[in-house]
Coordinates of C-alpha atoms in Angstrom, one line a residue:
M1 CA -13.9 39.2 95.3
P2 CA -11.1 39.4 92.7
T3 CA -8.0 37.4 93.0
D4 CA -4.8 39.2 93.6
P5 CA -2.4 39.2 90.6
R6 CA 0.3 37.9 92.8
A7 CA -1.6 35.0 94.3
G8 CA 0.5 31.8 94.2
Q9 CA 3.8 33.7 93.9
P10 CA 6.5 33.7 96.6
A11 CA 6.3 36.3 99.3
R12 CA 8.5 39.4 99.1
P13 CA 10.0 41.3 101.9
A14 CA 7.3 43.9 101.8
D15 CA 4.7 41.1 102.5
L16 CA 6.3 40.1 105.8
I17 CA 5.2 41.2 109.2
D18 CA 7.4 43.1 111.7
V19 CA 7.6 40.5 114.4
A20 CA 8.9 42.9 117.0
A21 CA 6.1 45.4 116.3
V22 CA 3.5 42.5 116.5
V23 CA 4.8 41.1 119.7
T24 CA 5.3 44.6 121.3
A25 CA 1.8 45.6 120.6
Y26 CA 0.6 42.3 122.4
Y27 CA 2.0 43.9 125.6
T28 CA 1.6 47.7 125.1
E29 CA -1.8 48.1 123.5
H30 CA -4.8 47.7 125.8
P31 CA -8.3 47.0 124.5
D32 CA -11.3 49.3 125.3
P33 CA -14.2 47.1 126.2
A34 CA -16.5 49.7 125.1
V35 CA -15.4 49.0 121.5
P36 CA -17.0 45.9 120.2
S37 CA -14.0 44.9 118.0
Q38 CA -11.7 45.0 121.1
R39 CA -13.7 42.6 123.3
V40 CA -13.2 38.9 123.7
S41 CA -15.3 37.2 121.0
F42 CA -15.3 33.4 120.6
G43 CA -16.1 32.3 117.0
T44 CA -16.3 28.6 115.8
S45 CA -12.6 28.2 116.8
G46 CA -12.0 30.4 119.8
H47 CA -11.0 34.0 120.1
R48 CA -8.9 35.4 117.2
G49 CA -7.5 38.8 116.3
A50 CA -4.5 40.9 115.7
S51 CA -2.4 42.6 118.4
L52 CA -2.0 45.7 116.1
N53 CA -5.8 46.2 115.9
T54 CA -6.1 45.8 119.7
A55 CA -8.0 42.5 119.3
F56 CA -5.5 40.2 120.6
N57 CA -3.5 41.5 123.5
E58 CA -2.2 40.5 126.8
D59 CA -5.3 41.7 128.6
H60 CA -7.5 39.6 126.4
I61 CA -5.5 36.4 127.3
A62 CA -5.2 37.1 130.9
A63 CA -9.0 37.8 131.2
T64 CA -9.9 34.8 129.1
S65 CA -7.6 32.6 131.1
Q66 CA -9.1 33.7 134.4
A67 CA -12.6 33.0 132.8
I68 CA -11.6 29.6 131.9
V69 CA -10.3 29.0 135.5
D70 CA -13.7 30.1 136.9
Y71 CA -15.5 28.0 134.4
R72 CA -13.5 24.9 135.4
T73 CA -14.2 25.6 139.1
G74 CA -17.9 26.0 138.5
K75 CA -18.0 22.6 136.7
G76 CA -15.8 20.8 139.0
I77 CA -13.0 20.2 136.5
S78 CA -10.1 19.3 138.7
G79 CA -7.8 17.3 136.4
P80 CA -4.8 18.7 134.3
L81 CA -5.4 21.4 131.6
F82 CA -3.3 20.5 128.5
L83 CA -1.8 23.6 127.1
G84 CA -0.4 23.8 123.5
K85 CA 0.7 26.5 121.2
D86 CA 1.4 26.9 117.3
T87 CA 4.1 28.8 115.6
H88 CA 2.3 32.2 115.1
A89 CA 4.4 35.1 116.7
L90 CA 1.7 35.8 119.1
S91 CA 1.3 32.3 120.2
E92 CA 4.5 32.2 122.5
P93 CA 3.6 35.4 124.6
A94 CA -0.1 34.3 124.9
F95 CA 1.1 30.8 126.0
W96 CA 3.0 32.3 128.9
T97 CA 0.4 34.7 129.9
A98 CA -2.1 31.9 130.1
L99 CA 0.3 29.8 132.2
E100 CA 1.0 32.7 134.6
V101 CA -2.8 32.9 135.3
F102 CA -3.3 29.2 135.5
A103 CA -0.4 28.8 137.9
A104 CA -1.6 31.7 140.0
N105 CA -5.0 30.0 140.4
K106 CA -3.2 26.5 141.1
V107 CA -4.5 24.8 138.1
T108 CA -2.6 21.7 137.2
V109 CA -1.2 22.4 133.6
A110 CA 0.6 20.0 131.3
I111 CA 2.9 21.6 128.8
D112 CA 5.1 19.8 126.2
A113 CA 8.1 18.1 127.8
A114 CA 10.5 19.5 125.1
G115 CA 9.0 22.8 124.6
R116 CA 7.8 21.9 121.2
Y117 CA 4.8 23.3 119.2
T118 CA 1.6 21.3 119.7
P119 CA -0.9 20.5 117.1
T120 CA -4.6 20.8 118.0
P121 CA -5.2 17.1 117.4
A122 CA -2.4 16.2 119.8
V123 CA -4.1 18.2 122.4
S124 CA -7.4 16.7 121.9
H125 CA -5.8 13.2 121.9
A126 CA -4.2 14.0 125.3
I127 CA -7.4 15.1 126.9
L128 CA -9.3 12.0 125.9
R129 CA -6.4 9.7 126.8
H130 CA -6.2 11.2 130.3
N131 CA -10.1 11.2 130.8
R132 CA -10.0 7.4 129.7
E133 CA -7.0 6.2 131.7
S134 CA -6.6 8.6 134.8
S135 CA -8.5 10.3 137.6
G136 CA -9.5 13.9 137.6
I137 CA -11.3 15.3 134.6
A138 CA -8.9 17.0 132.2
D139 CA -9.5 19.8 129.5
G140 CA -7.3 21.9 127.3
V141 CA -6.3 25.1 125.5
V142 CA -4.6 25.6 122.2
V143 CA -3.1 28.9 121.4
T144 CA -3.6 29.2 117.7
P145 CA -5.5 31.3 115.1
S146 CA -5.3 28.3 112.8
H147 CA -4.5 29.1 109.1
N148 CA -4.9 33.0 109.8
P149 CA -2.2 35.4 108.7
P150 CA 1.1 35.9 110.6
T151 CA -0.3 39.0 112.3
D152 CA -3.0 37.1 114.1
G153 CA -3.3 35.3 117.4
G154 CA -5.8 32.8 118.5
F155 CA -7.0 31.1 121.8
K156 CA -9.4 28.2 122.0
Y157 CA -10.7 26.2 124.8
N158 CA -11.3 22.4 124.6
P159 CA -13.6 21.1 127.4
P160 CA -13.3 17.6 128.8
N161 CA -14.9 16.0 125.6
G162 CA -11.8 17.0 123.9
G163 CA -13.4 19.0 121.1
P164 CA -14.0 22.6 120.3
A165 CA -16.2 24.2 123.0
G166 CA -19.9 24.6 122.3
S167 CA -21.6 27.9 122.2
A168 CA -23.0 27.6 125.8
I169 CA -19.4 27.2 127.0
T170 CA -17.8 29.9 124.8
D171 CA -20.6 32.4 125.6
W172 CA -20.1 31.9 129.2
I173 CA -16.3 32.4 129.1
G174 CA -16.5 35.3 126.7
K175 CA -18.9 37.1 128.9
R176 CA -16.8 36.5 132.0
A177 CA -13.7 37.6 130.3
N178 CA -15.3 40.9 129.0
E179 CA -16.3 41.5 132.6
Y180 CA -12.7 41.3 133.7
L181 CA -11.7 43.6 130.9
A182 CA -14.4 46.2 131.9
A183 CA -13.0 45.9 135.5
G184 CA -9.4 46.6 134.6
L185 CA -8.6 43.0 135.0
E186 CA -9.5 43.2 138.8
G187 CA -9.8 39.6 140.1
V188 CA -7.4 38.2 137.6
R189 CA -4.7 36.2 139.5
R190 CA -1.2 36.1 138.0
V191 CA 2.3 35.2 138.9
T192 CA 5.6 35.8 137.0
T193 CA 6.7 33.7 134.1
A194 CA 9.5 32.2 136.3
R195 CA 7.2 31.3 139.1
A196 CA 4.8 29.8 136.5
R197 CA 7.4 27.7 134.8
T198 CA 8.6 26.2 138.2
A199 CA 5.2 26.0 139.9
S200 CA 4.4 22.6 141.6
T201 CA 1.2 22.6 139.4
T202 CA 3.2 22.9 136.1
H203 CA 4.0 19.4 134.7
S204 CA 5.5 18.2 131.4
Y205 CA 3.7 15.8 129.0
D206 CA 5.1 14.1 125.9
F207 CA 2.4 15.2 123.5
M208 CA 4.3 14.1 120.4
G209 CA 5.2 10.6 121.8
S210 CA 1.8 9.9 123.0
Y211 CA 0.2 10.9 119.7
V212 CA 2.7 9.5 117.2
D213 CA 3.0 6.0 119.1
D214 CA -0.7 5.7 119.0
L215 CA -1.3 6.2 115.3
P216 CA -1.3 2.5 114.3
S217 CA -4.6 2.2 116.3
V218 CA -6.4 4.4 113.9
V219 CA -4.5 4.3 110.5
N220 CA -3.0 1.2 108.8
I221 CA 0.7 2.3 109.1
D222 CA 1.9 -1.2 108.4
A223 CA 0.3 -1.0 104.8
I224 CA 1.9 2.3 104.1
R225 CA 5.3 1.0 105.2
R226 CA 5.0 -2.1 103.3
A227 CA 3.9 -0.4 100.0
G228 CA 6.7 2.0 100.3
V229 CA 4.6 4.9 99.6
R230 CA 6.8 8.0 99.1
I231 CA 5.3 10.9 101.1
G232 CA 6.2 14.5 100.9
A233 CA 4.9 16.3 104.0
D234 CA 4.8 20.1 104.2
P235 CA 4.0 21.5 107.6
L236 CA 3.7 25.0 106.0
G237 CA 5.7 26.3 108.9
G238 CA 3.3 24.9 111.5
A239 CA 3.1 22.9 114.7
S240 CA 3.2 19.6 112.8
V241 CA 7.0 20.1 111.8
D242 CA 8.4 17.8 114.5
Y243 CA 5.6 15.4 114.3
W244 CA 6.1 14.5 110.6
A245 CA 9.8 13.8 111.3
A246 CA 8.9 11.5 114.3
I247 CA 6.2 9.7 112.3
A248 CA 8.9 8.8 109.7
E249 CA 11.4 7.7 112.0
T250 CA 9.1 5.9 114.6
H251 CA 7.2 4.0 111.8
H252 CA 9.9 3.7 109.3
L253 CA 8.1 5.3 106.5
E254 CA 9.5 6.7 103.3
L255 CA 8.6 10.2 104.3
T256 CA 10.2 13.5 103.6
V257 CA 9.6 16.6 105.5
V258 CA 9.5 19.0 102.4
N259 CA 10.0 22.2 104.4
P260 CA 11.3 21.9 107.9
L261 CA 11.5 25.6 108.5
V262 CA 9.6 27.6 111.2
D263 CA 9.6 31.4 110.8
P264 CA 6.9 33.7 112.4
T265 CA 7.0 35.8 109.2
W266 CA 6.3 32.7 106.9
R267 CA 8.7 34.1 104.3
F268 CA 8.8 30.8 102.5
M269 CA 5.1 30.8 101.7
T270 CA 3.4 31.8 98.5
L271 CA 0.5 34.3 98.7
D272 CA -3.0 33.2 99.1
W273 CA -5.8 34.3 96.7
D274 CA -6.0 37.8 98.2
G275 CA -2.3 38.5 98.2
K276 CA -1.9 37.7 102.1
I277 CA 0.3 35.1 103.6
R278 CA -2.1 32.5 104.9
M279 CA -1.3 28.9 105.8
D280 CA -4.4 27.4 104.2
C281 CA -3.6 23.9 103.0
S282 CA -6.9 23.7 101.0
S283 CA -5.8 26.7 98.9
A284 CA -3.9 26.0 95.6
Y285 CA -2.3 29.5 96.0
A286 CA -1.0 28.8 99.4
M287 CA 0.1 25.3 98.4
A288 CA 1.8 26.3 95.1
S289 CA 5.2 25.4 96.2
L290 CA 4.2 21.8 97.2
I291 CA 2.0 21.4 94.1
S292 CA 5.0 22.3 91.9
R293 CA 6.8 19.2 93.5
R294 CA 4.0 16.8 93.1
S295 CA 5.8 14.5 90.7
D296 CA 8.6 14.1 93.3
F297 CA 6.3 11.8 95.5
D298 CA 3.6 9.3 95.4
L299 CA 1.6 11.6 97.5
A300 CA 2.3 15.1 99.0
T301 CA 0.4 16.5 102.1
G302 CA 0.1 19.8 103.9
N303 CA -1.2 21.2 107.1
D304 CA -2.1 24.5 108.4
A305 CA -0.4 26.1 111.5
D306 CA -2.1 24.0 114.2
A307 CA -2.4 21.0 111.9
D308 CA -6.2 20.5 112.3
R309 CA -6.7 20.9 108.5
H310 CA -5.4 18.6 105.7
G311 CA -4.2 19.2 102.1
I312 CA -3.9 16.2 99.7
V313 CA -1.6 16.6 96.5
T314 CA -1.4 13.8 93.9
P315 CA 0.8 13.5 90.9
A316 CA -2.1 13.6 88.4
A317 CA -4.8 15.5 90.1
G318 CA -2.6 18.2 91.9
L319 CA -4.3 19.7 95.1
L320 CA -7.7 17.9 95.8
N321 CA -10.8 19.9 96.5
P322 CA -11.4 19.1 100.2
N323 CA -15.0 18.1 99.4
H324 CA -13.6 15.7 96.8
Y325 CA -11.3 14.0 99.5
L326 CA -14.0 13.8 102.1
A327 CA -16.1 11.7 99.7
V328 CA -13.2 9.4 99.0
A329 CA -12.2 9.1 102.6
I330 CA -15.8 8.2 103.6
D331 CA -16.2 5.7 100.9
Y332 CA -13.0 3.9 101.7
L333 CA -13.3 4.0 105.5
F334 CA -16.8 2.6 105.8
R335 CA -15.7 -0.1 103.4
N336 CA -12.5 -1.0 105.3
R337 CA -13.1 -0.6 109.0
S338 CA -14.7 -3.8 110.2
G339 CA -14.3 -2.9 113.7
W340 CA -16.6 0.1 113.4
P341 CA -20.2 -0.2 114.6
S342 CA -22.6 -1.2 111.8
S343 CA -24.8 1.7 112.9
A344 CA -22.1 4.4 112.8
A345 CA -23.2 7.3 110.7
V346 CA -21.6 9.8 108.3
G347 CA -21.3 13.3 109.6
K348 CA -21.0 16.4 107.3
T349 CA -21.6 20.1 107.6
L350 CA -24.5 21.5 105.6
V351 CA -22.1 23.3 103.2
S352 CA -20.2 20.2 102.2
S353 CA -20.7 18.5 99.0
S354 CA -23.8 16.5 98.3
M355 CA -21.4 13.9 96.8
I356 CA -21.2 12.8 100.5
D357 CA -24.8 12.3 100.6
R358 CA -24.8 9.9 97.6
V359 CA -21.8 8.0 99.0
A360 CA -23.5 7.5 102.2
A361 CA -26.6 6.3 100.6
E362 CA -24.8 3.7 98.5
L363 CA -23.1 2.6 101.8
G364 CA -26.4 2.2 103.5
R365 CA -25.2 4.6 106.3
D366 CA -27.2 7.4 108.0
L367 CA -26.2 10.8 107.0
I368 CA -26.0 13.4 109.9
E369 CA -26.0 16.9 108.5
V370 CA -25.1 19.7 110.9
P371 CA -24.5 23.4 111.1
V372 CA -20.9 24.8 110.2
G373 CA -18.4 24.0 113.0
F374 CA -16.7 20.8 114.1
K375 CA -18.1 21.1 117.6
W376 CA -21.4 19.3 116.3
F377 CA -19.5 16.1 115.7
V378 CA -18.0 15.9 119.1
P379 CA -20.9 13.8 120.7
G380 CA -21.1 11.3 117.8
L381 CA -17.4 10.7 117.6
S382 CA -17.4 10.3 121.4
D383 CA -19.9 7.6 121.6
A384 CA -19.1 6.1 118.1
S385 CA -22.6 6.9 116.6
V386 CA -20.7 8.8 114.0
G387 CA -17.8 7.1 112.3
F388 CA -16.5 10.1 110.4
G389 CA -17.1 13.9 110.7
G390 CA -15.9 16.3 108.1
E391 CA -16.4 19.8 106.9
E392 CA -15.8 21.4 103.5
S393 CA -13.0 23.6 104.9
A394 CA -10.6 20.5 105.1
G395 CA -11.2 19.5 108.7
A396 CA -12.2 15.9 109.6
S397 CA -11.6 13.1 112.1
F398 CA -12.8 9.5 112.4
L399 CA -12.9 6.6 114.8
R400 CA -10.0 4.2 115.7
M401 CA -9.8 0.8 114.0
D402 CA -11.7 -0.8 117.0
G403 CA -14.5 1.7 116.6
S404 CA -13.5 3.9 119.7
V405 CA -12.9 7.7 119.7
W406 CA -9.5 9.0 118.5
T407 CA -9.9 12.8 118.5
T408 CA -12.9 14.9 118.8
D409 CA -11.2 17.8 117.2
K410 CA -10.1 18.0 113.6
D411 CA -6.9 16.1 112.7
G412 CA -5.2 17.1 109.6
I413 CA -2.1 14.7 110.1
L414 CA -4.5 11.8 110.5
L415 CA -6.3 12.7 107.1
D416 CA -3.0 13.0 105.5
L417 CA -1.9 9.6 106.6
L418 CA -5.2 8.1 105.5
A419 CA -4.6 9.3 101.9
A420 CA -1.4 7.3 102.2
E421 CA -3.2 4.2 103.5
I422 CA -5.7 4.6 100.6
L423 CA -2.9 4.4 98.1
A424 CA -1.1 1.7 99.8
T425 CA -4.0 -0.7 99.9
T426 CA -5.8 0.0 96.7
Q427 CA -2.9 1.1 94.4
S428 CA -4.9 4.1 93.5
D429 CA -4.5 7.5 95.1
P430 CA -7.4 9.5 96.3
G431 CA -7.6 11.6 93.1
E432 CA -8.2 8.5 91.0
H433 CA -10.8 7.3 93.5
Y434 CA -12.7 10.5 93.2
R435 CA -12.5 10.3 89.3
Q436 CA -14.1 6.7 89.6
L437 CA -16.8 8.1 91.9
T438 CA -17.7 10.7 89.3
T439 CA -17.4 8.8 86.1
E440 CA -18.7 5.3 87.3
K441 CA -21.3 6.2 89.9
F442 CA -22.6 9.7 90.7
G443 CA -21.5 12.2 88.2
A444 CA -19.2 15.2 88.6
P445 CA -20.7 18.0 90.7
S446 CA -19.6 21.7 90.3
Y447 CA -19.1 23.5 93.5
A448 CA -18.1 27.0 94.5
R449 CA -18.4 29.7 97.3
I450 CA -18.8 33.4 96.4
D451 CA -19.4 36.4 98.5
A452 CA -22.3 39.0 98.1
P453 CA -22.5 42.4 99.8
A454 CA -24.7 42.8 102.9
T455 CA -25.2 45.5 105.6
P456 CA -24.8 44.6 109.2
D457 CA -28.6 44.7 109.6
Q458 CA -29.0 42.3 106.6
K459 CA -26.6 39.9 108.1
V460 CA -28.5 39.8 111.4
A461 CA -31.7 39.2 109.4
L462 CA -30.1 36.4 107.3
A463 CA -28.8 34.6 110.4
Q464 CA -32.4 34.7 112.0
L465 CA -34.4 33.6 108.9
S466 CA -37.2 31.1 109.3
A467 CA -38.0 28.6 106.5
D468 CA -41.6 30.0 106.0
Q469 CA -40.1 33.4 104.9
V470 CA -39.0 31.7 101.7
T471 CA -42.0 31.5 99.3
A472 CA -40.2 30.5 96.2
T473 CA -41.1 27.0 94.7
E474 CA -38.4 26.6 92.1
L475 CA -34.5 27.3 91.9
A476 CA -32.6 27.3 88.5
G477 CA -35.4 25.2 86.8
D478 CA -35.9 22.6 89.4
K479 CA -38.6 22.2 92.1
I480 CA -37.3 23.1 95.6
T481 CA -37.4 20.1 97.7
A482 CA -36.1 21.5 101.0
T483 CA -35.9 24.9 102.5
L484 CA -33.8 24.8 105.6
T485 CA -32.8 27.2 108.4
R486 CA -32.0 24.4 110.9
A487 CA -29.8 21.5 110.3
P488 CA -31.6 18.3 109.6
G489 CA -29.1 16.2 111.5
N490 CA -29.5 17.8 115.0
D491 CA -32.3 20.6 114.5
E492 CA -29.8 23.4 115.3
P493 CA -30.0 26.8 113.7
I494 CA -27.7 27.0 110.7
G495 CA -27.3 30.8 111.0
G496 CA -28.6 31.2 107.4
L497 CA -30.5 29.5 104.8
K498 CA -30.1 26.3 102.7
V499 CA -32.3 25.7 99.5
V500 CA -32.2 22.2 98.0
T501 CA -33.3 20.7 94.7
A502 CA -33.0 17.2 93.1
S503 CA -29.9 18.4 91.1
G504 CA -28.4 21.2 93.2
W505 CA -28.4 23.4 96.3
F506 CA -27.3 26.7 97.8
A507 CA -26.6 28.0 101.3
A508 CA -26.2 31.5 102.4
R509 CA -24.6 32.5 105.6
P510 CA -23.4 35.9 106.9
S511 CA -19.6 36.5 107.3
G512 CA -18.4 37.1 110.8
T513 CA -15.7 39.6 109.9
E514 CA -16.9 41.3 106.7
D515 CA -20.1 43.1 105.5
V516 CA -20.8 40.2 103.0
Y517 CA -22.7 36.9 103.1
K518 CA -21.3 33.7 101.7
I519 CA -23.1 31.8 99.0
Y520 CA -22.1 28.1 98.8
A521 CA -23.6 26.3 95.8
E522 CA -23.4 23.0 94.1
S523 CA -24.8 21.5 90.9
F524 CA -24.8 18.0 89.4
R525 CA -25.8 19.6 86.0
G526 CA -22.5 21.5 85.3
D527 CA -21.0 24.9 85.5
D528 CA -23.8 26.7 83.7
H529 CA -26.3 25.3 86.0
L530 CA -24.1 26.4 89.0
A531 CA -24.0 29.9 87.7
A532 CA -27.7 29.9 87.5
L533 CA -28.0 28.6 91.2
Q534 CA -25.7 31.4 92.3
S535 CA -27.5 34.1 90.4
E536 CA -31.0 33.0 91.6
A537 CA -29.6 32.4 95.1
R538 CA -28.6 36.1 95.3
A539 CA -32.0 37.2 94.0
L540 CA -33.9 34.9 96.5
V541 CA -31.8 36.0 99.5
T542 CA -32.3 39.7 98.5
S543 CA -36.0 39.3 98.1
V544 CA -36.4 37.6 101.5
L545 CA -34.2 40.1 103.3
S546 CA -36.1 43.1 101.7

C-alpha cells in the first residue's frame, strides 16, 4: 500500500480525534451481536476496536469482564486480579467498567496505588511475583490497544502464567462474552464506580516501585550508570512515562524523558506511514521526532502506549530495524549471562529474520521457531527452557541474571535498557554490533513485508493450507528446502504458509482486519533477489489458492 505524503510529519488539528465523541460513543452506542464486527473478538493481543464503530463499547467490556470472572471461577483462580490501563482515551472508562463488574463479583482487584498508567510488562511482573511469593493464584487484565490509533480501545487478559492468554482461554472468554451480549447483559453483575472504588476487595499495589526496584535483577544497571550512558527515552505519550522518570531517579542514570506529555489526542506525534497517528516505536515515521534528536544522546529509546514494544535509536544508524536489534540482543545476552541454563534456547516467531537462526547456530543454542504471537514463548520463559523470546514486531523479553523468569509478556522498557547495557559494557551501540554481524560473519539480509489482495474466502483457504498443497520445487532460483504450514518449534499451525531456501524465504499470512494477505520475505542475496522472492511468492500463493 502507498505511503501517505505526510508520513513522518507533525500531526495537524484535523488529524486529532474528538475525545468527547469517542468517550461518549463508548457509553451510548450498543453493539448488535448479530453483526460480526460488533462482537467480542480476541486477536493475538486481546479484544480491540473503536467505540465509534461500535466495536469497543461499555457493553463489550462489561460482558468480557463477567466472562473473565466466570473463567476464573471455573479454574479456581482465587487470588488478586492485577488491573492496569494505558493512556488511550477509551482505557479510563473501560478500566472503571471492568472494576465495577469485578467488584460486584467480589473479585480481589489490585489497582495502581497512585492511579498511574500501568505498562503491560509491569502487570506481567506483578502476576509472576505474587504467584511466586504469595498464596492464592493471581492473574491480570491490561486495558490497552497497544500501538493502535487514538480512536481505539483494547482489553487483554493475562492468566496466572503472566503472559498473553492462549487461544483456548480467549476462545472461551470471547464465546461467553458474546453470549452475555446476546442476552442483553443479563447475568452481568455490576456496582457503581463509587462502590467499586471503595469495595473491600479493591486494593492498591505499587506496580511502578515493584518493577523499577527489581530491574537490577535482569539488566546490568550498574554498568549503565558507571559508563554514564546518556539516554533519551520517549514514552510516545504512553504508560511508561512515569516509569522512565522513576528509573532515572532510582538508579541514578543520565536519562532524559524526551517527551513527558500525555494527551489522548497524541497531538505531539508525527504521522505513521498511512497518515494516521499510531504509537509504533518500530516505525521511522512515528519516531521521526526522536530520530531527529539522535545526536543529543548516546542512545535514544521509544515505547508504544502500553510499553510492550521497544524502539532503539543510535546516532549513526538511526532507528534500528527490530529484526536487527533482536539478533544483536540474542548474540549479546547468550554470551554475557553466565547464570542462564546452558540448555536455554533462542525463541523467535517464524516471520522474524533468519539472521537470528545464524546467530543461534554460532552460539550453539537450539532455535525454537513458533507461530506469530508472544503467547507461544510463555511456557519456555516460565521454565527457563527459553532464554530469550522475540518477534519481528519489536516485542521481546528474556530471563533474569540468575536464569529465572522476569516477565512472560513483551517488555519494551527492558529491551530499551538492554541496549544501554550493550553500549556500556562493549563501548559499541547495537547499530554497530549489527554492522559487525553483517560484515564480519553472516552477510546483510534484505527483509520486507508487503500486502497482496485476497478475498475473505481466499484468506480462510490460506489460513488452512497444508504443506502437500504446495508442489513447487524452486523459489527465486533456489531449491526449496522446507514448506511449512506448522511451526517447527512447537508444531502449531501458523495460519498460513512459509517456504524456505538456502538463501531466502517468504511467509504468507491473511490479515485479520483487511482483505489482504501479508507477505514477509527475506534474502541473503540482496534487494533484487528479495524482489524476486516477493514476486514468486505472490504467484505461488495465487496458484495454490486457485
